[in-house]
Each structure stands twice: as C-alpha cells, then as structure tokens.
C-alpha cells in the first residue's frame, strides 16, 4: 500500500491504495508486456482465493473480447497492486497490450477491447465487437504456471523459432540460445516440454544468464 511519508513512489502507492482504490469497483491496469517481447493482446488475472471474486474477474476479463484471457500463476504476488485490490474485494483487470512494437491492427484491437469492457460496465453505449488479431476473431482462455517460464542457460543471443499463439507439442523448438560466454560453446536448443501454446517469446536478441526467453500456456479448465 505504500507510505504517506515515504519516497515519491511510496507516496503515489499510498494515494492510489488509500484514496483512489476505495472509490472504485473495478480497476483496469493497462500496459504492455515489455520492449523486448512479442506478446498477443491479452487480459490477465492471477488466481484469487475468493471463488466469487474469481468468477466476477474472469467474466470482466472475457468482456474485453481480446484474443487471450489469461489466468497467470506468479511465484510471488506480495506487494503487487492487483493482490491488494483483490484483498479489498475489487475486480482488477490487467491488460497486456502486446510487446515492444505497435501496429495498426494491434492498436485497433486494444481500443476495441477497452470499449467492449466499458460497454460491459454500462459506462458507454455501443455494440460489443469481436476483436480481430492476425485475421482471427476468436478468443481463448488460457492459464500459465510458474513452471511455464523458460530461462536462458547462458548469456548470448536468443533466436526465436516460433510465434505467439503457435501450438507446440513435446520437443518442438521454441528458440535457440547462441551462447557468448565461450568461443567454443555450442548453441542450445530450448524446446517445449509438452503440448502447449506459445504465450510470449523474446524478441530483443541479447539475453543474460537466467533471463526469461519464452512463456507457454494451455487451455484454461474452469
């Protein structure tokens, strides 16, 4: 929640959690996945212990009609804004609007998704639109676990060998790490451990040891 007498960041966190959050029923956290990633337009929430709040949150997430509605299990969500909002009984939606690039198609998808959500809340009038992404208007609910994150075994150049939303099976190549810590080091294949869907793939070339290079997901079973 922050501190009213702390650093600038702590004071902002305090104002948001103490002043703004109590006035809200629903919170939208809108941002992108990061400048070195390829990521589909998605609405994300974390597992919530309160089953009623979990159901309400998933319903709100699905109202965006974005290509992906994702239930993401994080190793540690302590101190995150969404965890605090959930503890206060608020519906909290995190929208990941792509990665480090912007395109006309993706921007149209983001705008349509937000408009759909505002229509769901009754804040604006209009007709809900099925969002198009890569010439596909379907939406899918996915989940990703802590174990679905793949990290680089060495510093080097990561070469992606798949695209987001690709379906992969056991042994399929996600990418290749060209190690740079030794002139004699061989390239390292990073492969899918089982049937899954590529959720995110690193696109920023250079990576450090133990830095994430890919995430996979699978259909959410509700």
CSV table of N, CA and C in Angstrom, one decimal, residues 11-183:
chain,number,residue,atom,x,y,z
A,11,UNK,N,4.7,7.3,-1.8
A,11,UNK,CA,3.6,8.2,-1.6
A,11,UNK,C,2.5,8.0,-2.7
A,12,UNK,N,3.0,7.8,-4.0
A,12,UNK,CA,2.0,7.5,-5.0
A,12,UNK,C,1.2,6.2,-4.7
A,13,UNK,N,1.9,5.2,-4.3
A,13,UNK,CA,1.3,3.9,-4.0
A,13,UNK,C,0.3,4.1,-2.8
A,14,UNK,N,0.7,4.9,-1.8
A,14,UNK,CA,-0.2,5.2,-0.7
A,14,UNK,C,-1.5,5.9,-1.2
A,15,UNK,N,-1.4,6.9,-2.0
A,15,UNK,CA,-2.5,7.7,-2.5
A,15,UNK,C,-3.4,6.8,-3.4
A,16,UNK,N,-2.8,6.0,-4.2
A,16,UNK,CA,-3.7,5.1,-5.1
A,16,UNK,C,-4.4,4.1,-4.2
A,17,UNK,N,-3.8,3.5,-3.2
A,17,UNK,CA,-4.4,2.4,-2.4
A,17,UNK,C,-5.4,3.0,-1.4
A,18,UNK,N,-5.0,4.1,-0.8
A,18,UNK,CA,-5.8,4.7,0.3
A,18,UNK,C,-6.9,5.7,-0.2
A,19,UNK,N,-6.7,6.4,-1.3
A,19,UNK,CA,-7.6,7.4,-1.7
A,19,UNK,C,-8.4,7.0,-2.9
A,20,UNK,N,-7.7,6.5,-4.0
A,20,UNK,CA,-8.4,6.2,-5.2
A,20,UNK,C,-9.1,4.8,-5.2
A,21,UNK,N,-8.4,3.8,-4.7
A,21,UNK,CA,-9.0,2.4,-4.8
A,21,UNK,C,-10.3,2.3,-4.0
A,22,UNK,N,-10.5,2.9,-2.9
A,22,UNK,CA,-11.8,2.8,-2.2
A,22,UNK,C,-13.0,3.3,-3.0
A,23,UNK,N,-12.7,4.2,-4.0
A,23,UNK,CA,-13.8,4.8,-4.8
A,23,UNK,C,-14.1,4.0,-6.0
A,24,UNK,N,-13.4,2.9,-6.2
A,24,UNK,CA,-13.6,2.1,-7.5
A,24,UNK,C,-14.2,0.8,-7.1
A,25,UNK,N,-15.0,0.3,-8.1
A,25,UNK,CA,-15.5,-1.1,-8.0
A,25,UNK,C,-14.6,-2.0,-8.9
A,26,UNK,N,-14.1,-1.4,-10.0
A,26,UNK,CA,-13.4,-2.2,-11.0
A,26,UNK,C,-12.1,-1.4,-11.4
A,27,UNK,N,-11.0,-2.1,-11.5
A,27,UNK,CA,-9.7,-1.4,-11.8
A,27,UNK,C,-9.2,-2.0,-13.1
A,28,UNK,N,-8.8,-1.2,-14.0
A,28,UNK,CA,-8.1,-1.6,-15.2
A,28,UNK,C,-6.6,-1.1,-15.2
A,29,UNK,N,-5.7,-2.1,-15.3
A,29,UNK,CA,-4.3,-1.8,-15.3
A,29,UNK,C,-3.8,-2.0,-16.8
A,30,UNK,N,-3.6,-0.9,-17.5
A,30,UNK,CA,-3.3,-1.0,-18.9
A,30,UNK,C,-1.9,-0.8,-19.2
A,31,UNK,N,-1.2,-1.7,-19.8
A,31,UNK,CA,0.2,-1.5,-20.2
A,31,UNK,C,0.6,-2.6,-21.2
A,32,UNK,N,1.9,-2.6,-21.5
A,32,UNK,CA,2.4,-3.6,-22.5
A,32,UNK,C,3.4,-4.6,-21.7
A,33,UNK,N,3.7,-5.7,-22.4
A,33,UNK,CA,4.5,-6.7,-21.7
A,33,UNK,C,6.0,-6.3,-21.6
A,34,UNK,N,6.4,-5.5,-22.5
A,34,UNK,CA,7.8,-5.1,-22.4
A,34,UNK,C,8.4,-4.9,-23.8
A,35,UNK,N,9.5,-4.0,-23.9
A,35,UNK,CA,10.0,-3.7,-25.2
A,35,UNK,C,10.8,-4.8,-25.9
A,36,UNK,N,11.1,-5.9,-25.2
A,36,UNK,CA,11.9,-6.9,-25.8
A,36,UNK,C,11.1,-8.2,-26.0
A,37,UNK,N,9.8,-8.1,-26.1
A,37,UNK,CA,9.0,-9.3,-26.2
A,37,UNK,C,7.9,-9.2,-27.3
A,38,UNK,N,7.5,-10.3,-27.8
A,38,UNK,CA,6.4,-10.4,-28.6
A,38,UNK,C,5.3,-11.1,-27.8
A,39,UNK,N,4.1,-10.4,-27.7
A,39,UNK,CA,3.0,-10.9,-26.8
A,39,UNK,C,1.7,-10.5,-27.4
A,40,UNK,N,0.7,-11.4,-27.4
A,40,UNK,CA,-0.6,-11.1,-28.0
A,40,UNK,C,-1.4,-10.2,-27.1
A,41,UNK,N,-2.3,-9.4,-27.7
A,41,UNK,CA,-3.3,-8.6,-26.9
A,41,UNK,C,-4.0,-9.6,-25.9
A,42,UNK,N,-3.9,-9.3,-24.6
A,42,UNK,CA,-4.4,-10.2,-23.6
A,42,UNK,C,-4.9,-9.5,-22.4
A,43,UNK,N,-5.8,-10.1,-21.7
A,43,UNK,CA,-6.3,-9.7,-20.4
A,43,UNK,C,-5.9,-10.7,-19.4
A,44,UNK,N,-5.3,-10.3,-18.3
A,44,UNK,CA,-4.7,-11.2,-17.4
A,44,UNK,C,-5.2,-11.0,-16.0
A,45,UNK,N,-5.4,-12.1,-15.2
A,45,UNK,CA,-5.6,-12.0,-13.8
A,45,UNK,C,-4.8,-13.1,-13.2
A,46,UNK,N,-4.7,-13.0,-11.9
A,46,UNK,CA,-4.0,-14.1,-11.1
A,46,UNK,C,-5.0,-14.9,-10.3
A,47,UNK,N,-4.7,-16.1,-9.9
A,47,UNK,CA,-5.6,-16.9,-9.1
A,47,UNK,C,-6.0,-16.1,-7.9
A,48,UNK,N,-7.3,-16.2,-7.6
A,48,UNK,CA,-7.9,-15.5,-6.4
A,48,UNK,C,-8.6,-16.5,-5.5
A,49,UNK,N,-8.3,-16.5,-4.2
A,49,UNK,CA,-8.8,-17.4,-3.3
A,49,UNK,C,-10.3,-17.3,-3.2
A,50,UNK,N,-10.9,-16.1,-3.3
A,50,UNK,CA,-12.3,-15.9,-3.2
A,50,UNK,C,-12.9,-16.4,-4.5
A,51,UNK,N,-13.7,-17.5,-4.5
A,51,UNK,CA,-14.2,-18.0,-5.7
A,51,UNK,C,-15.2,-17.1,-6.4
A,52,UNK,N,-16.0,-16.4,-5.6
A,52,UNK,CA,-17.0,-15.4,-6.2
A,52,UNK,C,-16.3,-14.3,-6.9
A,53,UNK,N,-15.2,-13.7,-6.3
A,53,UNK,CA,-14.4,-12.7,-6.9
A,53,UNK,C,-13.7,-13.2,-8.1
A,54,UNK,N,-13.2,-14.4,-8.0
A,54,UNK,CA,-12.5,-15.0,-9.2
A,54,UNK,C,-13.5,-15.1,-10.4
A,55,UNK,N,-14.7,-15.5,-10.1
A,55,UNK,CA,-15.7,-15.7,-11.2
A,55,UNK,C,-16.0,-14.3,-11.8
A,56,UNK,N,-16.2,-13.3,-11.0
A,56,UNK,CA,-16.5,-11.9,-11.4
A,56,UNK,C,-15.4,-11.4,-12.3
A,57,UNK,N,-14.2,-11.6,-11.8
A,57,UNK,CA,-13.0,-11.1,-12.5
A,57,UNK,C,-12.8,-11.8,-13.9
A,58,UNK,N,-13.0,-13.1,-14.0
A,58,UNK,CA,-12.9,-13.7,-15.3
A,58,UNK,C,-14.0,-13.3,-16.2
A,59,UNK,N,-15.2,-13.0,-15.7
A,59,UNK,CA,-16.3,-12.5,-16.5
A,59,UNK,C,-16.0,-11.1,-17.1
A,60,UNK,N,-15.4,-10.3,-16.3
A,60,UNK,CA,-15.0,-9.0,-16.7
A,60,UNK,C,-13.9,-9.1,-17.7
A,61,UNK,N,-12.9,-10.0,-17.5
A,61,UNK,CA,-11.8,-10.2,-18.4
A,61,UNK,C,-12.3,-10.6,-19.8
A,62,UNK,N,-13.2,-11.5,-19.8
A,62,UNK,CA,-13.7,-12.1,-21.1
A,62,UNK,C,-14.5,-11.0,-21.8
A,63,UNK,N,-15.0,-10.0,-21.1
A,63,UNK,CA,-15.8,-9.0,-21.8
A,63,UNK,C,-15.0,-8.1,-22.7
A,64,UNK,N,-13.7,-8.1,-22.5
A,64,UNK,CA,-12.8,-7.4,-23.4
A,64,UNK,C,-12.8,-7.9,-24.8
A,65,UNK,N,-13.1,-9.3,-24.9
A,65,UNK,CA,-13.1,-10.0,-26.2
A,65,UNK,C,-11.7,-9.9,-26.9
A,66,UNK,N,-10.7,-9.8,-26.1
A,66,UNK,CA,-9.3,-9.9,-26.7
A,66,UNK,C,-8.9,-11.3,-27.1
A,67,UNK,N,-7.9,-11.5,-27.9
A,67,UNK,CA,-7.5,-12.8,-28.3
A,67,UNK,C,-7.2,-13.8,-27.2
A,68,UNK,N,-6.7,-13.3,-26.1
A,68,UNK,CA,-6.4,-14.2,-24.9
A,68,UNK,C,-6.9,-13.6,-23.6
A,69,UNK,N,-7.6,-14.5,-22.9
A,69,UNK,CA,-7.9,-14.2,-21.5
A,69,UNK,C,-7.0,-15.2,-20.7
A,70,UNK,N,-6.1,-14.7,-19.8
A,70,UNK,CA,-5.1,-15.5,-19.2
A,70,UNK,C,-5.2,-15.5,-17.7
A,71,UNK,N,-5.2,-16.7,-17.1
A,71,UNK,CA,-5.0,-16.8,-15.7
A,71,UNK,C,-3.6,-17.2,-15.4
A,72,UNK,N,-2.8,-16.3,-14.8
A,72,UNK,CA,-1.4,-16.4,-14.7
A,72,UNK,C,-1.0,-16.6,-13.2
A,73,UNK,N,-0.3,-17.8,-13.0
A,73,UNK,CA,0.2,-18.1,-11.6
A,73,UNK,C,1.6,-17.5,-11.5
A,74,UNK,N,1.7,-16.6,-10.6
A,74,UNK,CA,3.0,-16.0,-10.3
A,74,UNK,C,3.6,-16.6,-9.1
A,75,UNK,N,5.0,-16.6,-9.0
A,75,UNK,CA,5.6,-17.2,-7.8
A,75,UNK,C,5.4,-16.4,-6.6
A,76,UNK,N,5.3,-15.1,-6.7
A,76,UNK,CA,5.1,-14.2,-5.6
A,76,UNK,C,4.4,-12.9,-6.0
A,77,UNK,N,3.2,-12.7,-5.5
A,77,UNK,CA,2.4,-11.5,-5.9
A,77,UNK,C,2.3,-10.6,-4.7
A,78,UNK,N,3.1,-10.8,-3.6
A,78,UNK,CA,3.0,-10.0,-2.5
A,78,UNK,C,3.5,-8.5,-2.9
A,79,UNK,N,2.7,-7.6,-2.5
A,79,UNK,CA,3.0,-6.2,-2.8
A,79,UNK,C,2.5,-5.7,-4.1
A,80,UNK,N,2.0,-6.6,-4.9
A,80,UNK,CA,1.5,-6.1,-6.2
A,80,UNK,C,0.2,-5.4,-6.1
A,81,UNK,N,-0.1,-4.5,-7.0
A,81,UNK,CA,-1.4,-3.7,-6.8
A,81,UNK,C,-2.6,-4.6,-7.0
A,82,UNK,N,-2.5,-5.6,-7.9
A,82,UNK,CA,-3.7,-6.4,-8.1
A,82,UNK,C,-4.0,-7.2,-6.8
A,83,UNK,N,-3.0,-7.7,-6.2
A,83,UNK,CA,-3.2,-8.5,-4.9
A,83,UNK,C,-3.8,-7.7,-3.9
A,84,UNK,N,-3.4,-6.4,-3.7
A,84,UNK,CA,-4.0,-5.5,-2.8
A,84,UNK,C,-5.5,-5.2,-3.1
A,85,UNK,N,-5.7,-5.0,-4.4
A,85,UNK,CA,-7.1,-4.7,-4.9
A,85,UNK,C,-8.0,-5.9,-4.6
A,86,UNK,N,-7.5,-7.1,-4.9
A,86,UNK,CA,-8.3,-8.3,-4.6
A,86,UNK,C,-8.6,-8.5,-3.1
A,87,UNK,N,-7.6,-8.1,-2.3
A,87,UNK,CA,-7.9,-8.2,-0.8
A,87,UNK,C,-9.0,-7.3,-0.4
A,88,UNK,N,-9.2,-6.2,-1.2
A,88,UNK,CA,-10.3,-5.2,-0.8
A,88,UNK,C,-11.6,-5.6,-1.6
A,89,UNK,N,-11.6,-6.7,-2.2
A,89,UNK,CA,-12.8,-7.2,-2.9
A,89,UNK,C,-13.1,-6.5,-4.2
A,90,UNK,N,-12.1,-5.9,-4.8
A,90,UNK,CA,-12.2,-5.2,-6.1
A,90,UNK,C,-11.9,-6.2,-7.3
A,91,UNK,N,-12.7,-6.0,-8.4
A,91,UNK,CA,-12.3,-6.6,-9.6
A,91,UNK,C,-11.2,-5.9,-10.3
A,92,UNK,N,-10.1,-6.6,-10.5
A,92,UNK,CA,-8.9,-6.0,-11.0
A,92,UNK,C,-8.5,-6.7,-12.3
A,93,UNK,N,-8.4,-5.9,-13.4
A,93,UNK,CA,-8.0,-6.5,-14.7
A,93,UNK,C,-6.7,-5.9,-15.2
A,94,UNK,N,-5.8,-6.8,-15.5
A,94,UNK,CA,-4.5,-6.3,-16.1
A,94,UNK,C,-4.5,-6.6,-17.6
A,95,UNK,N,-4.4,-5.6,-18.4
A,95,UNK,CA,-4.4,-5.8,-19.9
A,95,UNK,C,-3.0,-5.7,-20.4
A,96,UNK,N,-2.4,-6.7,-21.0
A,96,UNK,CA,-1.1,-6.7,-21.6
A,96,UNK,C,-1.3,-6.4,-23.1
A,97,UNK,N,-1.0,-5.1,-23.5
A,97,UNK,CA,-1.3,-4.7,-24.9
A,97,UNK,C,0.0,-4.9,-25.7
A,98,UNK,N,0.3,-6.2,-26.0
A,98,UNK,CA,1.4,-6.5,-26.9
A,98,UNK,C,2.7,-6.4,-26.2
A,99,UNK,N,3.8,-6.4,-27.1
A,99,UNK,CA,5.1,-6.3,-26.6
A,99,UNK,C,5.8,-4.9,-26.9
A,100,UNK,N,6.9,-5.0,-27.5
A,100,UNK,CA,7.7,-3.7,-27.8
A,100,UNK,C,7.4,-3.1,-29.1
A,101,UNK,N,6.4,-3.5,-29.8
A,101,UNK,CA,6.1,-2.8,-31.1
A,101,UNK,C,4.6,-2.4,-31.1
A,102,UNK,N,4.3,-1.5,-32.1
A,102,UNK,CA,2.9,-1.0,-32.2
A,102,UNK,C,2.5,-1.2,-33.7
A,103,UNK,N,1.3,-1.7,-34.0
A,103,UNK,CA,0.8,-1.8,-35.3
A,103,UNK,C,-0.6,-1.3,-35.4
A,104,UNK,N,-1.1,-1.0,-36.5
A,104,UNK,CA,-2.4,-0.5,-36.7
A,104,UNK,C,-3.4,-1.6,-36.2
A,105,UNK,N,-3.2,-2.8,-36.6
A,105,UNK,CA,-4.1,-3.9,-36.2
A,105,UNK,C,-4.2,-4.1,-34.7
A,106,UNK,N,-3.0,-4.1,-34.1
A,106,UNK,CA,-2.9,-4.3,-32.6
A,106,UNK,C,-3.6,-3.1,-31.9
A,107,UNK,N,-3.3,-1.9,-32.4
A,107,UNK,CA,-3.9,-0.7,-31.7
A,107,UNK,C,-5.4,-0.7,-31.8
A,108,UNK,N,-5.9,-1.2,-33.0
A,108,UNK,CA,-7.4,-1.3,-33.1
A,108,UNK,C,-8.0,-2.3,-32.2
A,109,UNK,N,-7.2,-3.4,-32.0
A,109,UNK,CA,-7.6,-4.5,-31.0
A,109,UNK,C,-7.7,-3.9,-29.6
A,110,UNK,N,-6.7,-3.1,-29.2
A,110,UNK,CA,-6.7,-2.6,-27.9
A,110,UNK,C,-7.9,-1.7,-27.6
A,111,UNK,N,-8.1,-0.8,-28.6
A,111,UNK,CA,-9.2,0.2,-28.5
A,111,UNK,C,-10.5,-0.5,-28.4
A,112,UNK,N,-10.7,-1.5,-29.2
A,112,UNK,CA,-12.0,-2.3,-29.2
A,112,UNK,C,-12.2,-3.0,-27.9
A,113,UNK,N,-11.1,-3.6,-27.4
A,113,UNK,CA,-11.2,-4.3,-26.1
A,113,UNK,C,-11.6,-3.4,-25.0
A,114,UNK,N,-11.0,-2.2,-24.9
A,114,UNK,CA,-11.4,-1.3,-23.8
A,114,UNK,C,-12.8,-0.8,-24.0
A,115,UNK,N,-13.2,-0.6,-25.2
A,115,UNK,CA,-14.6,-0.1,-25.5
A,115,UNK,C,-15.6,-1.3,-25.1
A,116,UNK,N,-15.3,-2.5,-25.4
A,116,UNK,CA,-16.1,-3.6,-25.0
A,116,UNK,C,-16.3,-3.7,-23.5
A,117,UNK,N,-15.2,-3.5,-22.8
A,117,UNK,CA,-15.2,-3.5,-21.3
A,117,UNK,C,-16.1,-2.4,-20.7
A,118,UNK,N,-15.9,-1.2,-21.3
A,118,UNK,CA,-16.7,-0.1,-20.8
A,118,UNK,C,-18.2,-0.3,-21.1
A,119,UNK,N,-18.5,-0.9,-22.2
A,119,UNK,CA,-19.9,-1.3,-22.5
A,119,UNK,C,-20.5,-2.3,-21.5
A,120,UNK,N,-19.6,-3.3,-21.2
A,120,UNK,CA,-20.0,-4.3,-20.2
A,120,UNK,C,-20.3,-3.6,-18.8
A,121,UNK,N,-19.6,-2.6,-18.5
A,121,UNK,CA,-19.8,-1.9,-17.2
A,121,UNK,C,-20.9,-0.9,-17.3
A,122,UNK,N,-21.5,-0.7,-18.5
A,122,UNK,CA,-22.6,0.3,-18.6
A,122,UNK,C,-22.2,1.7,-18.6
A,123,UNK,N,-20.9,2.0,-18.9
A,123,UNK,CA,-20.3,3.3,-18.8
A,123,UNK,C,-20.5,4.0,-20.2
A,124,UNK,N,-20.5,3.3,-21.3
A,124,UNK,CA,-20.8,3.8,-22.6
A,124,UNK,C,-21.8,2.9,-23.3
A,125,UNK,N,-22.4,3.5,-24.3
A,125,UNK,CA,-23.3,2.7,-25.2
A,125,UNK,C,-22.6,2.2,-26.4
A,126,UNK,N,-23.1,1.1,-27.0
A,126,UNK,CA,-22.5,0.6,-28.2
A,126,UNK,C,-22.7,-0.8,-28.3
A,127,UNK,N,-22.1,-1.4,-29.4
A,127,UNK,CA,-22.3,-2.8,-29.7
A,127,UNK,C,-20.9,-3.5,-29.5
A,128,UNK,N,-20.9,-4.6,-28.7
A,128,UNK,CA,-19.7,-5.3,-28.5
A,128,UNK,C,-19.1,-5.9,-29.8
A,129,UNK,N,-17.8,-5.7,-29.9
A,129,UNK,CA,-17.1,-6.1,-31.1
A,129,UNK,C,-16.2,-7.3,-30.8
A,130,UNK,N,-16.2,-8.3,-31.6
A,130,UNK,CA,-15.2,-9.4,-31.5
A,130,UNK,C,-13.9,-8.9,-32.1
A,131,UNK,N,-12.9,-8.8,-31.3
A,131,UNK,CA,-11.6,-8.2,-31.7
A,131,UNK,C,-10.9,-9.1,-32.7
A,132,UNK,N,-10.4,-8.5,-33.8
A,132,UNK,CA,-9.6,-9.3,-34.8
A,132,UNK,C,-8.1,-9.1,-34.5
A,133,UNK,N,-7.4,-10.2,-34.6
A,133,UNK,CA,-5.9,-10.2,-34.4
A,133,UNK,C,-5.4,-11.3,-35.3
A,134,UNK,N,-4.5,-10.8,-36.2
A,134,UNK,CA,-3.9,-11.7,-37.2
A,134,UNK,C,-5.0,-12.5,-38.0
A,135,UNK,N,-6.0,-11.7,-38.4
A,135,UNK,CA,-7.1,-12.2,-39.2
A,135,UNK,C,-7.9,-13.3,-38.5
A,136,UNK,N,-7.9,-13.3,-37.2
A,136,UNK,CA,-8.7,-14.3,-36.4
A,136,UNK,C,-9.5,-13.5,-35.4
A,137,UNK,N,-10.8,-13.8,-35.3
A,137,UNK,CA,-11.7,-13.1,-34.4
A,137,UNK,C,-12.0,-14.0,-33.2
A,138,UNK,N,-11.4,-15.1,-33.0
A,138,UNK,CA,-11.7,-16.0,-31.9
A,138,UNK,C,-10.9,-15.6,-30.7
A,139,UNK,N,-11.5,-15.9,-29.5
A,139,UNK,CA,-10.8,-15.6,-28.2
A,139,UNK,C,-10.6,-16.9,-27.5
A,140,UNK,N,-9.6,-17.0,-26.7
A,140,UNK,CA,-9.3,-18.3,-26.0
A,140,UNK,C,-8.9,-18.0,-24.5
A,141,UNK,N,-9.4,-18.8,-23.6
A,141,UNK,CA,-9.0,-18.7,-22.2
A,141,UNK,C,-7.8,-19.6,-21.9
A,142,UNK,N,-6.7,-19.1,-21.4
A,142,UNK,CA,-5.5,-19.9,-21.2
A,142,UNK,C,-5.1,-19.7,-19.7
A,143,UNK,N,-4.2,-20.6,-19.3
A,143,UNK,CA,-3.5,-20.5,-18.0
A,143,UNK,C,-2.1,-20.8,-18.2
A,144,UNK,N,-1.3,-20.1,-17.4
A,144,UNK,CA,0.2,-20.4,-17.4
A,144,UNK,C,0.7,-20.5,-15.9
A,145,UNK,N,1.6,-21.4,-15.7
A,145,UNK,CA,2.0,-21.7,-14.4
A,145,UNK,C,3.5,-21.2,-14.2
A,146,UNK,N,4.0,-21.2,-13.0
A,146,UNK,CA,5.3,-20.8,-12.7
A,146,UNK,C,6.3,-21.6,-13.6
A,147,UNK,N,6.0,-22.9,-13.7
A,147,UNK,CA,6.9,-23.8,-14.5
A,147,UNK,C,6.8,-23.6,-16.0
A,148,UNK,N,6.0,-22.7,-16.5
A,148,UNK,CA,5.9,-22.4,-17.9
A,148,UNK,C,6.8,-21.3,-18.4
A,149,UNK,N,7.6,-20.9,-17.5
A,149,UNK,CA,8.6,-19.8,-17.9
A,149,UNK,C,9.9,-20.5,-18.3
A,150,UNK,N,10.5,-20.1,-19.4
A,150,UNK,CA,11.8,-20.7,-19.9
A,150,UNK,C,12.9,-19.6,-19.8
A,151,UNK,N,14.0,-20.0,-19.2
A,151,UNK,CA,15.1,-19.0,-19.0
A,151,UNK,C,16.3,-19.4,-19.7
A,152,UNK,N,17.1,-18.4,-20.0
A,152,UNK,CA,18.4,-18.7,-20.8
A,152,UNK,C,19.4,-19.3,-19.9
A,153,UNK,N,20.0,-20.4,-20.3
A,153,UNK,CA,21.0,-21.1,-19.5
A,153,UNK,C,22.4,-20.4,-19.5
A,154,UNK,N,22.5,-19.4,-20.4
A,154,UNK,CA,23.8,-18.7,-20.5
A,154,UNK,C,23.6,-17.4,-21.2
A,155,UNK,N,24.5,-16.4,-21.0
A,155,UNK,CA,24.4,-15.2,-21.8
A,155,UNK,C,24.6,-15.4,-23.2
A,156,UNK,N,23.9,-14.7,-24.1
A,156,UNK,CA,24.0,-14.9,-25.5
A,156,UNK,C,22.9,-14.2,-26.3
A,157,UNK,N,22.8,-14.7,-27.5
A,157,UNK,CA,21.8,-14.2,-28.5
A,157,UNK,C,20.7,-15.2,-28.6
A,158,UNK,N,19.4,-14.8,-28.3
A,158,UNK,CA,18.3,-15.7,-28.4
A,158,UNK,C,17.6,-15.6,-29.7
A,159,UNK,N,17.5,-16.7,-30.4
A,159,UNK,CA,16.9,-16.7,-31.7
A,159,UNK,C,15.5,-17.4,-31.6
A,160,UNK,N,14.4,-16.7,-31.7
A,160,UNK,CA,13.1,-17.3,-31.6
A,160,UNK,C,12.8,-18.2,-32.8
A,161,UNK,N,12.2,-19.3,-32.6
A,161,UNK,CA,11.9,-20.3,-33.7
A,161,UNK,C,10.4,-20.5,-33.8
A,162,UNK,N,9.6,-19.7,-33.1
A,162,UNK,CA,8.1,-19.8,-33.1
A,162,UNK,C,7.5,-18.4,-33.0
A,163,UNK,N,6.2,-18.4,-33.1
A,163,UNK,CA,5.5,-17.1,-32.9
A,163,UNK,C,4.4,-17.3,-31.8
A,164,UNK,N,4.0,-16.1,-31.3
A,164,UNK,CA,3.0,-16.2,-30.2
A,164,UNK,C,1.7,-16.8,-30.8
A,165,UNK,N,1.1,-17.6,-29.9
A,165,UNK,CA,-0.2,-18.3,-30.2
A,165,UNK,C,0.0,-19.5,-31.1
A,166,UNK,N,1.3,-19.9,-31.4
A,166,UNK,CA,1.6,-21.1,-32.1
A,166,UNK,C,1.3,-22.3,-31.1
A,167,UNK,N,0.7,-23.3,-31.7
A,167,UNK,CA,0.5,-24.6,-30.9
A,167,UNK,C,1.7,-25.4,-31.0
A,168,UNK,N,2.3,-25.9,-29.9
A,168,UNK,CA,3.5,-26.7,-30.0
A,168,UNK,C,3.3,-28.0,-29.2
A,169,UNK,N,4.1,-29.0,-29.5
A,169,UNK,CA,4.0,-30.3,-28.8
A,169,UNK,C,5.3,-30.6,-28.2
A,170,UNK,N,5.4,-31.7,-27.5
A,170,UNK,CA,6.7,-32.1,-26.8
A,170,UNK,C,7.8,-32.1,-27.8
A,171,UNK,N,8.9,-31.4,-27.5
A,171,UNK,CA,10.1,-31.5,-28.3
A,171,UNK,C,10.2,-30.4,-29.3
A,172,UNK,N,9.1,-29.7,-29.6
A,172,UNK,CA,9.1,-28.6,-30.6
A,172,UNK,C,10.1,-27.5,-30.2
A,173,UNK,N,10.7,-26.9,-31.1
A,173,UNK,CA,11.7,-25.9,-30.9
A,173,UNK,C,11.1,-24.6,-30.6
A,174,UNK,N,11.3,-24.0,-29.4
A,174,UNK,CA,10.8,-22.7,-29.1
A,174,UNK,C,11.8,-21.6,-29.6
A,175,UNK,N,13.1,-21.9,-29.4
A,175,UNK,CA,14.2,-21.0,-29.8
A,175,UNK,C,15.5,-21.6,-29.6
A,176,UNK,N,16.5,-20.9,-30.0
A,176,UNK,CA,17.9,-21.3,-29.9
A,176,UNK,C,18.7,-20.2,-29.2
A,177,UNK,N,19.5,-20.6,-28.2
A,177,UNK,CA,20.4,-19.7,-27.5
A,177,UNK,C,21.8,-19.9,-28.0
A,178,UNK,N,22.3,-18.8,-28.7
A,178,UNK,CA,23.7,-18.8,-29.1
A,178,UNK,C,24.6,-18.2,-28.0
A,179,UNK,N,25.2,-19.1,-27.3
A,179,UNK,CA,26.0,-18.7,-26.1
A,179,UNK,C,27.1,-17.8,-26.5
A,180,UNK,N,27.4,-16.9,-25.6
A,180,UNK,CA,28.5,-15.9,-25.9
A,180,UNK,C,29.6,-15.9,-24.8
A,181,UNK,N,29.4,-16.9,-23.8
A,181,UNK,CA,30.4,-16.9,-22.7
A,181,UNK,C,31.6,-17.7,-23.1
A,182,UNK,N,31.6,-18.4,-24.2
A,182,UNK,CA,32.8,-19.2,-24.7
A,182,UNK,C,32.8,-19.3,-26.2
A,183,UNK,N,33.9,-19.1,-26.8
A,183,UNK,CA,34.0,-19.2,-28.3
A,183,UNK,C,33.8,-20.6,-28.8
